[in-house]
Amino acid sequence: MKPFAAAALALAAASAFSQDVPAPIVQALAKADAGVAKIIAVKDSERTFDNTLGALDKILSDLDRDTSLFVFMQFVSTNAAERDAARAADEAISNWTIELGKREDLYKAIKAYADTNPRLEGEQARLLMFTMRDYRRAGMNLPAEKRAELTELQKNLNKLEIEFGQNIAEDETRVALMSAELKGVPQETLQRHLKIGEMYLIRLDGSTYSSIMENCSNAATREKCWVMYRRRGGQRNVRVLEKILKMRYQEAKMLGYDNVVDYQIETRMAKNAATVKKFYDDLIPIVKKKADADFEEFNAIKRKDTKDPKAVLNPWDYAYYKRMLEKTKYKVDGEKVREYFSMEDCMKGLFSITASLYGIEYKDVTSQAASLGLPIWHPEVTLYEVVDKKTGETLGHIYTDLYPREDKYSHAACWGLRGRRVNEDGTVDKPLCALVCNFAKPSADKPSLLPHDEVETLFHEFGHALHGVLTQVHYGRFSGTAVARDFVEAPSQMMENWVWDPKVLATFAKHYKTGAPIPASLLDGMNAARTLGSGLETEGQLFLGLMDQAFHLAPEGSVDTTKVANQIYETYTHYKAVPGTMFQAAFTHLTGYQGAYYGYLWSLVYAQDMFQRFEQLGVLSPETGAYYRQKVLAKGGSEDEMQMLREYLGREPSMDAFYRHLGLKK
Ligand SMILES: [Zn+2]
């Protein structure tokens, strides 16, 4: 179980564990099996929505409700045995779910109901459509021998995808550099690497690479590392990737699609390759306009720094000069900024802003957790009840677990642990989410002070939690964040805007010692620096997304990936391709996304578009919040996302807000 991550490797994980399936999980699966048997036993002539599809939704919702906390413990428990048991549970449930999707008897039962052509509306119609679509996508309507062939192909594909990832993880690329060549690189970066005399053997992991790119004043060193970073995975992985692309094409063909992209994104908001192409065609000139301006700004500082009036920015100069611009031109000192963001003030601010916007209340119910049947796995964990202010109804619960500790999940994420479901007897199962983060701990003389980007992370993750808790759907399948993958980040990305708004910050950003509000001049600098380089950076995103599209749209899946990647790089970025590099060989997202990498920019564009309404009507306006809650958050995945967006906006979606987000003025 991962927060909003593809279940791509679920098959591969099978049989990785030898541990027995924990008893509560055995029980939950037995209950689910009994439920499935009951659906199958219904006579075809007596099938109804409730005894077939509704019953299946209930089984899956209950299974999630009964097991998700147990499984979640692998990421947060302080007890090693509990974490192991959680992993074993995770594997058992994944395997059960995969098997369920292949059960012919269940497929026949549901198809028998579908064949009665029932007149359904709203969520029920959508649930039937989605279920039949998923069966078709899994090849359930193919003849038996074709299906066997497909399964074989998918198994081999899975193996190759694991190999691709492994080759990246185990990459041995080292760069030999003398101390003198590493000027400016912090000691804490260097000390992680082998030193022989005056020579370092630098292993190019992500954080080392960024540290060198940002800090090393020697351009030749940056160039060397940039090139070597783009050689990871090597020709070996280029071959693996090109094999994968051919097999993915075969898979899509067998399932009746023209290409991999159409197959992969059928279930997403964009729906097909043609829509993605149109999206990029509209976006490219906007991004280029900002990137042109960025390029000038960066060339100017490079010329000044190198005293060469003809110097031109190279890709390995970007991060270095961005740092320099931040310090010299925008004068934003991150350490100063964080003094205005104590954890306590940030949480208070976040709660009071969202409570007023969405008409809700938060109650700390940590001390009552046991009576609610909810565990508190560590003293730093807090449990909140979310209550609707108007009706007094409990909407759901949110856990927070904010500080790092040993053996805990090491990033920031929001887990949707339980969804909402209205049961046939009228009772309502309520949602439960958990915010798991790793913010700086308070010390003896200082409270926890968040760097501004972590305040942004806090608001982002809380955006997911509200999406999960404020849902009003009927069926578990559509609860909260169960939306199309290319929409799931939009509500959370939208929330990030609040931490940049002076009116919002005035409500909670106060100096932790003096209580003074954050100075306007500091905030101006932060906002000016927010869009520094946004055009060039978005061009980097365009390159990745367009490369992903080109690879997965290639006829027969046959493509010279290095040649195509370099062409795209030269066409859509401000830089020249460097011979001998093969960035795609270490681009792990090519296995996770396969034609869906565009989703990152897609959801950002729509997040900014949705935010426009708040910009115009007030970022703290309860009416605007109530409208958004009703038109977007409440709906979860129960409606077509594009239609939902249109209805919320009251017009066609537009890129105008994204245009301004990049820092362009109209
Ligand atoms: Zn997110």
XYZ file of C-alpha atoms and ligand atoms in Angstrom:
667
model
C 0.000 0.000 0.000
C 1.399 3.311 -1.100
C -0.169 6.738 -1.115
C -1.328 7.518 -4.640
C 1.214 5.242 -6.253
C 0.580 2.831 -9.087
C 0.189 -0.796 -8.114
C 2.531 -1.616 -10.982
C 4.858 -3.872 -9.078
C 2.200 -5.701 -7.109
C 2.611 -8.816 -9.250
C 6.345 -8.824 -8.780
C 6.046 -8.591 -5.030
C 4.259 -11.918 -4.885
C 6.149 -14.606 -2.979
C 8.788 -12.150 -1.773
C 7.709 -12.878 1.792
C 7.583 -16.189 3.498
C 5.944 -14.909 6.647
C 2.532 -16.315 7.542
C -0.442 -14.142 6.821
C -1.436 -12.493 10.132
C -4.652 -13.792 11.708
C -6.750 -10.589 11.434
C -5.972 -10.495 7.720
C -6.871 -14.157 7.254
C -10.193 -13.374 8.912
C -10.852 -10.289 6.793
C -10.028 -12.174 3.589
C -12.259 -15.082 4.624
C -15.110 -12.631 5.207
C -14.472 -11.119 1.770
C -14.356 -14.582 0.151
C -17.674 -15.480 1.767
C -19.162 -12.257 0.403
C -17.902 -13.022 -3.107
C -19.344 -16.550 -2.888
C -22.691 -15.034 -1.975
C -22.644 -12.800 -5.076
C -21.838 -15.759 -7.294
C -24.605 -17.863 -5.741
C -27.332 -15.395 -6.755
C -29.453 -16.761 -9.633
C -28.825 -14.721 -12.776
C -32.556 -14.058 -13.091
C -32.563 -12.502 -9.623
C -29.592 -10.211 -9.992
C -29.984 -6.614 -8.866
C -27.566 -3.771 -8.466
C -27.491 -4.209 -4.697
C -26.927 -7.978 -4.622
C -24.218 -7.909 -7.301
C -22.292 -4.687 -7.929
C -23.325 -2.920 -4.729
C -22.397 -6.045 -2.765
C -18.951 -6.149 -4.379
C -18.360 -2.487 -3.542
C -19.314 -3.238 0.053
C -16.935 -6.215 0.229
C -14.009 -4.152 -1.054
C -14.838 -1.167 1.184
C -15.073 -3.410 4.229
C -11.844 -5.197 3.395
C -10.119 -1.827 3.216
C -11.767 -0.693 6.461
C -10.778 -3.877 8.280
C -7.176 -4.096 7.069
C -5.783 -0.688 6.062
C -4.553 0.355 9.510
C -2.858 -2.995 9.964
C -1.106 -2.643 6.587
C -0.263 1.026 7.173
C 1.790 0.084 10.248
C 4.693 -0.968 7.981
C 5.386 2.757 7.461
C 4.958 4.104 10.982
C 5.129 1.398 13.642
C 7.986 1.526 16.124
C 7.881 -2.263 16.452
C 9.841 -4.330 13.896
C 7.615 -7.397 14.231
C 4.542 -5.253 13.636
C 6.117 -3.734 10.531
C 6.953 -7.196 9.184
C 3.437 -8.441 9.849
C 2.086 -5.361 8.068
C 4.192 -6.103 4.988
C 3.027 -9.705 4.964
C -0.558 -8.456 5.234
C 0.008 -6.006 2.388
C 1.305 -8.765 0.158
C -1.545 -11.131 1.014
C -4.176 -8.495 0.275
C -2.488 -7.437 -2.993
C -2.374 -11.036 -4.148
C -6.003 -11.588 -3.171
C -7.040 -8.471 -5.100
C -5.112 -9.527 -8.211
C -6.708 -12.985 -8.072
C -10.152 -11.460 -7.568
C -9.738 -9.469 -10.787
C -9.117 -12.727 -12.661
C -11.949 -14.775 -11.175
C -14.043 -16.025 -14.047
C -17.058 -16.896 -11.839
C -17.260 -13.361 -10.473
C -16.777 -11.880 -13.934
C -19.647 -14.018 -15.232
C -21.891 -12.938 -12.357
C -21.264 -9.266 -13.011
C -21.510 -9.670 -16.755
C -24.868 -11.445 -16.302
C -26.089 -8.383 -14.452
C -24.612 -6.008 -17.056
C -26.288 -8.015 -19.825
C -29.708 -7.183 -18.377
C -28.935 -3.610 -19.529
C -30.138 -2.130 -16.264
C -31.280 1.468 -16.286
C -28.863 3.101 -13.884
C -27.993 6.670 -13.097
C -25.249 8.628 -11.350
C -22.774 6.682 -9.256
C -24.469 3.339 -9.964
C -24.138 3.779 -13.728
C -20.537 4.857 -13.283
C -19.754 1.904 -11.037
C -21.054 -0.563 -13.620
C -19.229 1.194 -16.434
C -15.946 1.270 -14.487
C -16.208 -2.372 -13.445
C -16.828 -3.625 -16.971
C -14.100 -1.336 -18.298
C -11.578 -2.723 -15.793
C -12.475 -6.287 -16.804
C -12.017 -5.420 -20.454
C -8.686 -3.750 -19.672
C -7.552 -6.867 -17.879
C -8.409 -8.956 -20.953
C -11.311 -10.814 -19.340
C -13.333 -10.709 -22.549
C -10.559 -12.276 -24.636
C -10.717 -15.974 -25.598
C -8.924 -18.221 -23.085
C -5.789 -18.849 -25.180
C -5.367 -15.135 -25.975
C -5.704 -14.347 -22.310
C -3.019 -16.870 -21.426
C -0.769 -15.256 -24.032
C -1.462 -11.830 -22.526
C -0.664 -13.031 -19.012
C 2.630 -14.490 -20.229
C 3.509 -11.236 -21.986
C 2.658 -9.206 -18.874
C 4.784 -11.451 -16.675
C 7.800 -10.992 -18.940
C 7.153 -7.287 -19.162
C 7.029 -7.085 -15.402
C 10.387 -8.854 -15.142
C 11.991 -6.435 -17.599
C 10.564 -3.434 -15.746
C 12.100 -4.684 -12.532
C 15.413 -5.177 -14.327
C 15.217 -1.600 -15.632
C 14.729 -0.269 -12.105
C 17.408 -2.503 -10.656
C 19.992 -1.408 -13.224
C 19.379 2.174 -12.118
C 19.479 1.404 -8.398
C 22.668 -0.604 -8.720
C 24.364 1.801 -11.098
C 28.065 2.035 -10.274
C 28.824 5.317 -12.025
C 31.589 7.161 -10.158
C 33.291 10.406 -11.085
C 36.932 10.870 -10.047
C 37.552 14.482 -9.026
C 40.426 16.210 -7.251
C 39.667 18.328 -4.169
C 40.610 21.457 -6.100
C 37.968 20.676 -8.724
C 35.213 20.571 -6.108
C 35.425 24.163 -4.919
C 32.260 25.319 -3.175
C 30.825 21.850 -2.532
C 29.941 21.529 1.169
C 32.060 19.201 3.272
C 28.961 17.319 4.421
C 28.370 16.265 0.810
C 31.968 15.248 0.169
C 32.472 13.260 3.346
C 29.993 10.637 2.135
C 32.391 9.612 -0.656
C 35.593 7.630 -0.900
C 38.731 9.795 -0.798
C 42.095 8.529 -2.027
C 44.804 11.103 -1.336
C 43.438 14.308 -2.855
C 41.031 12.490 -5.163
C 37.373 11.806 -4.472
C 35.411 8.993 -6.096
C 31.999 10.616 -6.253
C 28.939 8.396 -6.469
C 26.175 10.288 -8.251
C 23.164 9.757 -6.018
C 20.428 12.388 -6.274
C 21.427 14.518 -3.308
C 25.154 14.517 -4.140
C 24.371 15.449 -7.717
C 22.169 18.398 -6.702
C 24.683 19.576 -4.140
C 27.461 19.691 -6.760
C 25.227 21.349 -9.345
C 24.139 24.053 -6.903
C 27.428 24.746 -5.188
C 30.461 23.861 -7.282
C 32.029 26.978 -8.790
C 34.070 24.927 -11.276
C 32.025 24.743 -14.494
C 34.085 21.848 -15.918
C 33.276 19.757 -12.831
C 29.587 20.529 -13.126
C 29.688 19.585 -16.811
C 31.462 16.312 -16.063
C 28.916 15.360 -13.382
C 25.982 16.444 -15.541
C 27.162 14.218 -18.393
C 27.910 11.245 -16.120
C 24.530 11.628 -14.414
C 22.955 11.236 -17.842
C 24.937 8.102 -18.556
C 23.520 6.153 -15.608
C 21.785 2.975 -16.664
C 23.899 3.030 -19.827
C 23.426 1.170 -23.107
C 22.365 -1.862 -21.109
C 19.234 -0.082 -19.905
C 18.621 1.511 -23.296
C 18.299 -2.029 -24.670
C 16.005 -3.082 -21.816
C 13.835 -0.009 -22.336
C 13.540 -0.508 -26.081
C 12.457 -4.118 -25.488
C 9.897 -2.940 -22.936
C 8.423 -0.429 -25.387
C 7.889 -3.134 -28.029
C 6.190 -5.420 -25.523
C 3.971 -2.656 -24.185
C 2.854 -1.986 -27.733
C 1.949 -5.663 -28.149
C 0.017 -5.595 -24.893
C -2.006 -2.535 -25.947
C -2.655 -4.079 -29.379
C -3.907 -7.347 -27.864
C -6.345 -5.392 -25.735
C -7.637 -3.513 -28.759
C -5.905 -0.143 -28.519
C -3.980 1.728 -31.232
C -1.089 2.574 -28.952
C 0.193 2.383 -25.368
C -0.863 5.913 -24.450
C -4.497 5.354 -25.418
C -4.508 2.188 -23.303
C -2.733 3.637 -20.303
C -4.625 6.888 -19.985
C -8.105 5.696 -20.904
C -8.871 5.740 -17.171
C -7.514 9.251 -16.667
C -8.952 12.683 -17.116
C -7.129 13.244 -20.420
C -8.501 9.922 -21.785
C -6.350 9.647 -24.933
C -3.138 10.611 -26.716
C -4.854 13.229 -28.880
C -5.976 15.238 -25.819
C -2.475 15.118 -24.361
C -1.054 16.347 -27.653
C -3.456 19.285 -27.695
C -2.542 20.048 -24.079
C 1.151 20.199 -24.957
C 0.535 22.192 -28.141
C -1.253 24.854 -26.081
C 1.306 24.814 -23.298
C 4.571 24.893 -25.278
C 4.412 28.520 -26.539
C 3.419 29.797 -23.070
C 6.342 28.060 -21.424
C 8.736 29.176 -24.140
C 7.849 32.808 -23.550
C 8.890 32.589 -19.913
C 11.908 30.396 -20.684
C 13.199 32.992 -23.181
C 13.078 35.628 -20.453
C 14.706 33.266 -17.947
C 17.478 32.458 -20.398
C 18.325 36.145 -20.694
C 18.326 36.607 -16.918
C 20.594 33.594 -16.422
C 22.918 34.524 -19.286
C 23.343 37.960 -17.773
C 24.479 36.674 -14.405
C 26.753 34.085 -16.009
C 28.372 36.805 -18.148
C 28.885 38.967 -15.113
C 30.271 36.082 -13.073
C 32.628 34.745 -15.764
C 33.478 38.230 -17.122
C 32.884 36.768 -20.578
C 30.382 38.978 -22.457
C 29.574 36.136 -24.858
C 29.012 33.369 -22.285
C 25.859 31.306 -22.782
C 24.067 29.264 -20.138
C 24.578 25.505 -20.260
C 22.254 23.055 -18.534
C 24.923 22.320 -15.898
C 25.060 26.043 -15.032
C 21.390 26.381 -14.226
C 21.225 25.327 -10.560
C 24.466 27.145 -9.738
C 23.304 30.475 -11.106
C 19.851 30.036 -9.665
C 21.458 29.913 -6.223
C 23.527 32.963 -7.036
C 20.485 34.916 -8.258
C 18.510 33.998 -5.156
C 21.239 35.302 -2.913
C 22.283 38.416 -4.816
C 19.185 39.612 -6.650
C 16.271 38.418 -4.509
C 17.963 38.360 -1.118
C 15.911 35.557 0.329
C 17.585 34.003 3.338
C 15.847 30.709 4.022
C 17.062 30.583 7.619
C 15.502 33.986 8.325
C 12.259 32.962 6.667
C 11.776 29.843 8.763
C 11.848 31.870 11.974
C 8.329 32.978 11.012
C 7.004 29.450 10.581
C 6.875 27.534 13.822
C 5.081 24.220 13.532
C 2.540 25.241 16.139
C 1.617 28.455 14.316
C 1.499 26.677 10.963
C -0.910 24.015 12.243
C -3.054 26.636 13.949
C -3.086 28.701 10.758
C -3.846 25.724 8.546
C -6.719 24.646 10.793
C -8.303 28.059 11.229
C -8.061 28.893 7.511
C -9.533 25.601 6.295
C -12.152 25.516 9.066
C -13.475 28.893 8.006
C -13.184 28.186 4.264
C -14.981 24.861 4.347
C -17.371 25.361 7.257
C -15.831 22.682 9.447
C -14.342 22.241 12.905
C -11.374 20.202 14.104
C -11.466 18.490 17.474
C -8.442 16.842 19.021
C -9.795 13.401 19.969
C -6.460 11.670 20.605
C -7.477 10.783 24.142
C -10.656 9.104 22.853
C -8.919 7.114 20.113
C -9.281 3.793 21.923
C -13.034 4.179 22.225
C -13.175 4.885 18.482
C -11.223 1.692 17.824
C -8.331 3.687 16.380
C -4.711 3.065 17.421
C -2.219 5.744 18.502
C 1.110 4.226 17.447
C 3.433 6.879 18.893
C 3.183 9.700 21.480
C 3.699 12.271 18.703
C 0.570 11.085 16.868
C -2.566 13.231 17.093
C -6.067 12.254 15.992
C -8.553 14.902 14.874
C -12.250 14.614 14.299
C -13.585 16.744 11.449
C -17.087 18.030 12.126
C -19.471 19.888 9.829
C -20.204 23.223 11.496
C -23.725 23.534 10.146
C -25.048 20.039 10.789
C -22.781 18.948 13.638
C -22.182 15.716 11.728
C -18.836 13.936 12.051
C -17.361 13.912 8.543
C -14.261 11.843 9.227
C -10.943 11.671 11.056
C -7.384 12.775 10.298
C -4.217 11.514 11.945
C -1.058 13.594 12.020
C 2.403 12.094 12.604
C 4.703 14.996 11.839
C 8.251 14.331 13.036
C 10.960 11.938 11.887
C 12.037 8.886 13.857
C 13.920 5.720 13.150
C 12.225 3.210 10.819
C 9.478 5.627 9.875
C 8.474 6.430 6.280
C 10.951 9.156 5.338
C 9.020 11.514 3.046
C 5.778 13.442 3.364
C 2.561 11.756 2.280
C -1.119 11.469 3.010
C -2.659 8.015 3.283
C -6.334 7.562 2.565
C -6.894 4.754 5.054
C -10.659 4.472 4.833
C -13.221 5.788 2.403
C -16.788 6.899 2.776
C -19.691 4.612 1.962
C -23.431 4.874 2.490
C -24.622 1.398 3.383
C -27.866 -0.217 2.310
C -29.245 0.139 5.866
C -28.582 3.881 5.790
C -25.514 3.841 8.046
C -22.480 5.734 6.781
C -18.894 4.511 6.962
C -16.673 7.559 7.525
C -13.323 8.420 5.935
C -9.990 8.298 7.747
C -6.692 9.796 6.528
C -3.181 9.999 7.918
C -0.649 12.752 7.323
C 2.836 11.310 7.695
C 5.626 13.884 7.492
C 9.208 14.439 8.593
C 9.485 18.035 9.741
C 12.342 19.319 11.902
C 11.791 18.394 15.546
C 11.598 21.030 18.249
C 14.808 21.335 20.306
C 15.466 22.484 23.870
C 15.795 26.149 22.903
C 13.741 26.317 19.679
C 10.346 25.110 18.507
C 10.073 23.198 15.231
C 10.707 25.831 12.547
C 9.670 24.964 8.997
C 11.544 26.123 5.903
C 9.006 27.756 3.604
C 8.953 24.844 1.135
C 7.970 22.554 3.997
C 5.098 24.842 4.939
C 4.069 24.351 1.323
C 4.395 20.569 1.743
C 2.220 20.661 4.868
C -0.543 22.520 3.026
C -0.172 20.231 0.009
C -0.583 17.034 2.016
C -3.453 18.539 3.978
C -5.128 19.244 0.628
C -5.146 15.468 0.050
C -6.553 14.887 3.544
C -9.451 17.301 2.991
C -10.156 15.733 -0.392
C -10.412 12.435 1.478
C -12.511 13.614 4.417
C -14.944 16.082 2.816
C -16.213 13.572 0.272
C -19.968 12.949 0.139
C -20.110 10.002 -2.258
C -22.288 6.939 -1.913
C -19.977 4.124 -3.034
C -16.507 3.393 -1.704
C -15.141 3.071 -5.232
C -15.456 6.851 -5.693
C -14.553 8.063 -2.228
C -12.481 11.241 -1.892
C -9.132 10.881 -3.589
C -10.319 7.944 -5.729
C -10.289 10.229 -8.763
C -8.416 9.914 -12.051
C -4.665 9.795 -11.449
C -4.053 12.959 -13.464
C -6.479 14.877 -11.238
C -5.523 13.576 -7.801
C -2.733 16.149 -7.320
C -4.845 19.140 -8.374
C -6.604 19.818 -5.036
C -3.326 19.411 -3.141
C -1.300 21.527 -5.558
C -3.977 24.193 -5.347
C -3.591 24.358 -1.548
C 0.089 25.320 -1.966
C -1.010 28.754 -3.149
C -2.218 29.698 0.324
C 1.302 29.818 1.758
C 2.323 32.523 -0.723
C -0.541 34.912 -0.083
C 0.172 37.936 2.165
C -3.415 37.988 3.482
C -3.186 34.350 4.494
C 0.297 34.638 5.992
C -0.789 37.653 8.006
C -3.058 35.268 9.930
C -0.307 32.978 11.207
C 3.277 33.726 10.070
C 4.785 35.339 13.148
C 8.334 35.417 14.446
C 8.690 32.588 16.935
C 10.445 34.811 19.494
C 9.021 38.288 19.044
C 5.618 37.482 17.542
C 6.271 40.109 14.835
C 4.501 39.455 11.508
C 6.608 38.423 8.533
C 8.031 41.620 6.946
C 6.477 42.646 3.637
C 9.911 43.107 2.058
C 10.885 39.514 2.842
C 7.594 38.255 1.447
C 8.035 40.322 -1.723
C 11.465 38.787 -2.253
C 10.068 35.293 -1.711
C 7.268 35.884 -4.192
C 9.622 37.378 -6.761
C 11.978 34.409 -6.395
C 9.064 31.939 -6.607
C 8.994 32.191 -10.393
C 12.764 32.491 -10.865
C 13.650 30.045 -13.654
C 10.099 28.668 -13.839
C 10.139 28.705 -17.638
C 13.417 26.809 -17.988
C 12.350 24.329 -15.317
C 8.988 23.734 -16.951
C 10.820 23.143 -20.230
C 12.597 20.340 -18.392
C 9.192 18.906 -17.517
C 8.053 19.293 -21.126
C 11.094 17.350 -22.275
C 10.313 14.453 -19.928
C 6.614 14.366 -20.762
C 7.081 14.687 -24.521
C 9.761 11.993 -24.456
C 7.380 9.694 -22.567
C 4.664 10.375 -25.174
C 6.979 9.870 -28.163
C 8.317 6.567 -26.830
C 4.841 5.190 -26.187
C 3.346 6.373 -29.454
C 6.083 4.936 -31.691
C 4.676 2.671 -34.446
C 4.991 -0.971 -33.340
C 6.768 0.311 -30.236
C 9.962 0.437 -32.255
C 12.069 3.481 -31.418
C 15.685 4.637 -31.184
C 15.175 6.171 -27.749
C 18.467 8.082 -27.617
C 17.924 9.723 -30.993
C 14.312 10.672 -30.227
C 15.141 11.944 -26.726
C 17.917 14.163 -28.090
C 15.670 15.554 -30.827
C 13.019 16.476 -28.269
C 15.625 17.983 -25.955
C 16.957 20.272 -28.696
C 13.512 21.221 -29.971
C 11.783 22.033 -26.691
C 14.517 23.252 -24.347
C 17.037 26.066 -24.627
C 19.968 23.644 -24.597
C 21.899 21.454 -27.028
C 21.886 17.679 -26.589
C 25.220 16.203 -25.552
C 26.400 13.149 -27.521
C 27.032 10.116 -25.344
C 24.245 10.918 -22.885
C 21.137 8.746 -22.525
C 18.993 10.283 -19.839
C 16.094 7.923 -20.586
C 18.178 4.951 -19.374
C 17.878 6.162 -15.788
C 14.487 7.848 -15.924
C 12.620 5.571 -13.521
C 9.234 7.153 -14.237
C 9.249 5.497 -17.657
C 8.203 2.327 -15.865
C 5.719 3.857 -13.413
C 3.942 6.232 -15.751
C 4.183 4.786 -19.276
C 2.577 7.543 -21.270
C 1.114 9.324 -18.260
C 4.000 11.536 -17.145
C 2.148 14.517 -18.629
C -0.127 14.261 -15.554
C 2.291 16.236 -13.417
C 1.905 19.424 -15.477
C -1.701 18.637 -16.351
C -2.855 18.647 -12.731
C -0.788 21.758 -11.981
C -2.422 23.654 -14.848
C -5.896 22.728 -13.547
C -4.921 23.380 -9.928
C -4.000 26.952 -10.858
C -7.158 27.303 -12.922
C -9.293 26.194 -9.948
C -7.411 28.602 -7.679
C -8.393 31.561 -9.857
C -11.834 31.606 -8.281
C -10.257 32.067 -4.849
C -7.926 34.745 -6.210
C -10.863 36.696 -7.569
C -13.367 36.161 -4.756
C -11.019 35.919 -1.793
C -8.551 33.325 -0.551
C -10.265 33.453 2.849
C -13.837 33.675 1.582
C -16.130 31.061 3.175
C -18.575 31.293 0.237
C -15.821 30.479 -2.249
C -14.655 27.647 -0.010
C -18.168 26.248 0.373
C -18.633 26.326 -3.402
C -15.356 24.462 -3.971
C -16.195 21.956 -1.252
C -19.536 21.210 -2.877
C -18.438 21.223 -6.523
C -15.102 19.407 -6.213
C -14.155 17.987 -2.828
C -17.546 16.427 -2.052
C -17.713 14.685 -5.421
C -14.586 12.575 -5.164
C -14.424 10.371 -8.250
C -18.191 10.108 -8.652
C -18.316 12.247 -11.810
C -16.220 12.666 -14.918
C -13.416 14.944 -13.739
C -13.367 17.163 -16.817
C -17.103 17.725 -16.535
C -16.793 18.396 -12.817
C -14.038 20.936 -13.508
C -16.123 22.692 -16.177
C -19.064 22.892 -13.827
C -16.924 24.276 -11.018
C -15.315 26.854 -13.304
C -18.524 27.734 -15.104
C -16.533 27.765 -18.340
C -13.994 25.748 -20.328
C -10.681 25.198 -18.473
C -7.970 27.651 -19.463
C -4.223 28.057 -19.154
C -4.369 31.719 -18.137
C -3.783 31.053 -14.464
C -0.840 28.776 -15.217
C 0.532 31.563 -17.399
C 0.567 33.820 -14.353
C 1.843 31.014 -12.132
C 4.962 30.887 -14.319
C 5.473 34.574 -13.594
C 4.214 35.971 -16.891
C 2.091 39.100 -16.888
C -0.628 39.644 -19.421
Zn 0.493 15.065 -3.471
